[in-house]
XYZ file of N, CA and C in Angstrom:
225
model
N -2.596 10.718 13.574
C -1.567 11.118 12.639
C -2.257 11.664 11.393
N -1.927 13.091 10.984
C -2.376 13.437 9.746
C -1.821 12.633 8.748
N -2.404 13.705 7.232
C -1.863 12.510 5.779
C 0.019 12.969 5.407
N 0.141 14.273 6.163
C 1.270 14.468 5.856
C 2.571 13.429 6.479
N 1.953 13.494 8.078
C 2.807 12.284 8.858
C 3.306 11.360 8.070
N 1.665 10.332 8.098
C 1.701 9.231 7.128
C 2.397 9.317 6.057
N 2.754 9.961 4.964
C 3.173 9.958 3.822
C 5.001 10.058 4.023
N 5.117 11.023 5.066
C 6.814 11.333 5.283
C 7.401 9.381 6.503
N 6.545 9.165 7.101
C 7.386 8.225 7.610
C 6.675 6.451 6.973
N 6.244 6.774 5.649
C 6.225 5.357 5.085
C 7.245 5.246 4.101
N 8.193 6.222 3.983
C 9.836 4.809 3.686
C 10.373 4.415 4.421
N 10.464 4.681 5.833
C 10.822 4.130 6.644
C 9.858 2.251 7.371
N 9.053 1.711 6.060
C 8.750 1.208 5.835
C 8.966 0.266 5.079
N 10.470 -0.340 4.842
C 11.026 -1.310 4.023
C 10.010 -2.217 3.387
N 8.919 -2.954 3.097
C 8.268 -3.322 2.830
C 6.986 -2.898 1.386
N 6.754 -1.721 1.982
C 5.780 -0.593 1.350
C 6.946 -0.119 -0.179
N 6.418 -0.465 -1.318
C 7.062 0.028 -2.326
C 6.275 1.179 -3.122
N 5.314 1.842 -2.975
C 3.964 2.287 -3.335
C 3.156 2.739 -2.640
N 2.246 3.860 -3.097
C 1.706 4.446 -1.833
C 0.734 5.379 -3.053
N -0.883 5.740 -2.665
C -1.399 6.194 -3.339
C -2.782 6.578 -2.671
N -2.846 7.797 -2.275
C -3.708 8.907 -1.859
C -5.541 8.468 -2.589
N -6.484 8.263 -2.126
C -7.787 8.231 -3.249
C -8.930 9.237 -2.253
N -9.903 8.411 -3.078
C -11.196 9.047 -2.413
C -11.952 8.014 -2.269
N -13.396 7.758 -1.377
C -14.065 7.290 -1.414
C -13.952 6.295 0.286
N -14.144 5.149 0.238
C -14.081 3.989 1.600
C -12.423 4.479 2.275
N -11.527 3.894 1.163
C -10.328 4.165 2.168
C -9.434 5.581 1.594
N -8.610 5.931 2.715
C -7.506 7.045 2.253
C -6.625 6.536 1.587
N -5.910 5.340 1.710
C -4.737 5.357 0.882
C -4.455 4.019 0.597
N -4.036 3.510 -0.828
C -3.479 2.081 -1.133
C -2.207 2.234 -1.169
N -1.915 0.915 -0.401
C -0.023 0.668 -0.122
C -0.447 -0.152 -0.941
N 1.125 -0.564 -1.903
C 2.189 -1.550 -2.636
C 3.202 -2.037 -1.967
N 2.933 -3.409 -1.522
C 3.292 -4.250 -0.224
C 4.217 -5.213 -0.876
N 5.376 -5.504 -0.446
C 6.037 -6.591 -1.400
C 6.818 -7.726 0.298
N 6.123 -8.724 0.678
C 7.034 -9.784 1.532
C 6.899 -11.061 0.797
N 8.020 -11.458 2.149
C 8.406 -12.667 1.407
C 7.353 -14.070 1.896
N 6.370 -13.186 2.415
C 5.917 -14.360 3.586
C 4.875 -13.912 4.208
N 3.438 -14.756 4.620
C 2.305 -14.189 5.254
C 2.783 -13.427 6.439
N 3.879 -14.223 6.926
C 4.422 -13.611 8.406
C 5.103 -12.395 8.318
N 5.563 -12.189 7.356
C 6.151 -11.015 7.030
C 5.640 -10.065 6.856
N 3.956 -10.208 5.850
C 2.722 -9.382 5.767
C 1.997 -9.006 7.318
N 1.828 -9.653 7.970
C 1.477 -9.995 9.133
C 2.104 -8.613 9.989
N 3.538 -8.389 9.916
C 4.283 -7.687 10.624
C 3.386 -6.266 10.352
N 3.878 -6.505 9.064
C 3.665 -5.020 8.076
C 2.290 -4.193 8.671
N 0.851 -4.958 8.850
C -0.510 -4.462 8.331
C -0.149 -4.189 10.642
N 0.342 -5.093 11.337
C 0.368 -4.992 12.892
C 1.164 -3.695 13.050
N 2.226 -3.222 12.452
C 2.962 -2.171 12.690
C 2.090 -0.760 12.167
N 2.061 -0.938 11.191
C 0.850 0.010 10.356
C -0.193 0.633 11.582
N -1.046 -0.615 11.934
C -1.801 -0.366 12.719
C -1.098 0.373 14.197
N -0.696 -0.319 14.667
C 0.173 0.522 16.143
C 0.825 1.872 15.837
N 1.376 2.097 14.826
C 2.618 2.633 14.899
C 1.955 4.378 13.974
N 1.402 3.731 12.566
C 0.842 4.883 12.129
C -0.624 5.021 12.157
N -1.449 4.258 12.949
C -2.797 4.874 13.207
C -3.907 4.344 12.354
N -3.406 3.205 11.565
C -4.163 2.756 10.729
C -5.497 2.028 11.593
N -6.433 2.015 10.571
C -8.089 1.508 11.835
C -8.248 0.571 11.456
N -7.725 0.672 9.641
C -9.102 -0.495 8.892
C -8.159 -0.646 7.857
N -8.028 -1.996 7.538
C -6.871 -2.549 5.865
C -7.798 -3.605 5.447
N -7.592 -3.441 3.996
C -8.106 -4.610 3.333
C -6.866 -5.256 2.679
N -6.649 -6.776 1.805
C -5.510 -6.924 1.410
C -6.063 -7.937 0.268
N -4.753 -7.502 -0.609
C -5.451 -8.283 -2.211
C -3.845 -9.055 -2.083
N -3.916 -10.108 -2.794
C -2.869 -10.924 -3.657
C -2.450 -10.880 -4.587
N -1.462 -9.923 -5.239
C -1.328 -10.032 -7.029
C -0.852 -11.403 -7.538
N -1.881 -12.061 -8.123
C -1.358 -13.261 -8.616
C -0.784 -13.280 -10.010
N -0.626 -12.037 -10.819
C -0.213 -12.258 -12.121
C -0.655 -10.356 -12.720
N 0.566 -9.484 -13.083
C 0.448 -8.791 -13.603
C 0.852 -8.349 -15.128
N -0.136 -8.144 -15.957
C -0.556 -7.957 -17.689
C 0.730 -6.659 -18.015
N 1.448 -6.730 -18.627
C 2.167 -6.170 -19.176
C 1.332 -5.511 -20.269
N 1.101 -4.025 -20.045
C 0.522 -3.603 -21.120
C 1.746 -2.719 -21.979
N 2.696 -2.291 -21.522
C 3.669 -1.796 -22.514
C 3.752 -0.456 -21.866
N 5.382 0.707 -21.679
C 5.092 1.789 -21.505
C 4.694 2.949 -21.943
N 4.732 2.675 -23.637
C 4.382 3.504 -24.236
C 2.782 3.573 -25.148
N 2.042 2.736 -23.840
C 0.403 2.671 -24.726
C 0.183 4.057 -24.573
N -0.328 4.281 -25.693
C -1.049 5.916 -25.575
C -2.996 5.881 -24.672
N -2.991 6.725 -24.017
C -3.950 6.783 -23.513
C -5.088 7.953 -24.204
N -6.044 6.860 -24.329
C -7.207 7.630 -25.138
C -8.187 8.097 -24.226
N -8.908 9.416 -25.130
C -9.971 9.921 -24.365
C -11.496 9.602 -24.533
């Protein structure tokens, strides 16, 4: 499956809230939201079968810093 595939049939991905193209080790970071390892479980098994995925790594957000929306970004 090319990146275009991938990109058009991950809303059909109830789970996946996020999605972000890079460079380097992997092609792309998903924003994963379950309610449950088993639920994660589904997600990374379907991924794999369904859109061709080879290789996932997976992080835990245990706590995200509110930096504000209007920080200005410096150069």
């Amino acid at each position: 499956m090319d990146c275009t595939d991938f990109e058009e049939r991950l809303p059909h991905v109830p789970q996946v809230f996020g999605a972000m193209l890079l460079t380097g080790d992997y092609d792309c970071r998903l924003r994963v939201a379950c309610t449950d390892a088993r639920e994660f479980e589904a997600v990374v098994i379907r991924l794999k079968a369904d859109f061709g995925v080879r290789e996932s790594r997976s992080r835990l957000l245990l706590h995200e810093v509110p930096l504000g929306p209007d920080r200005p970004l410096e150069p």
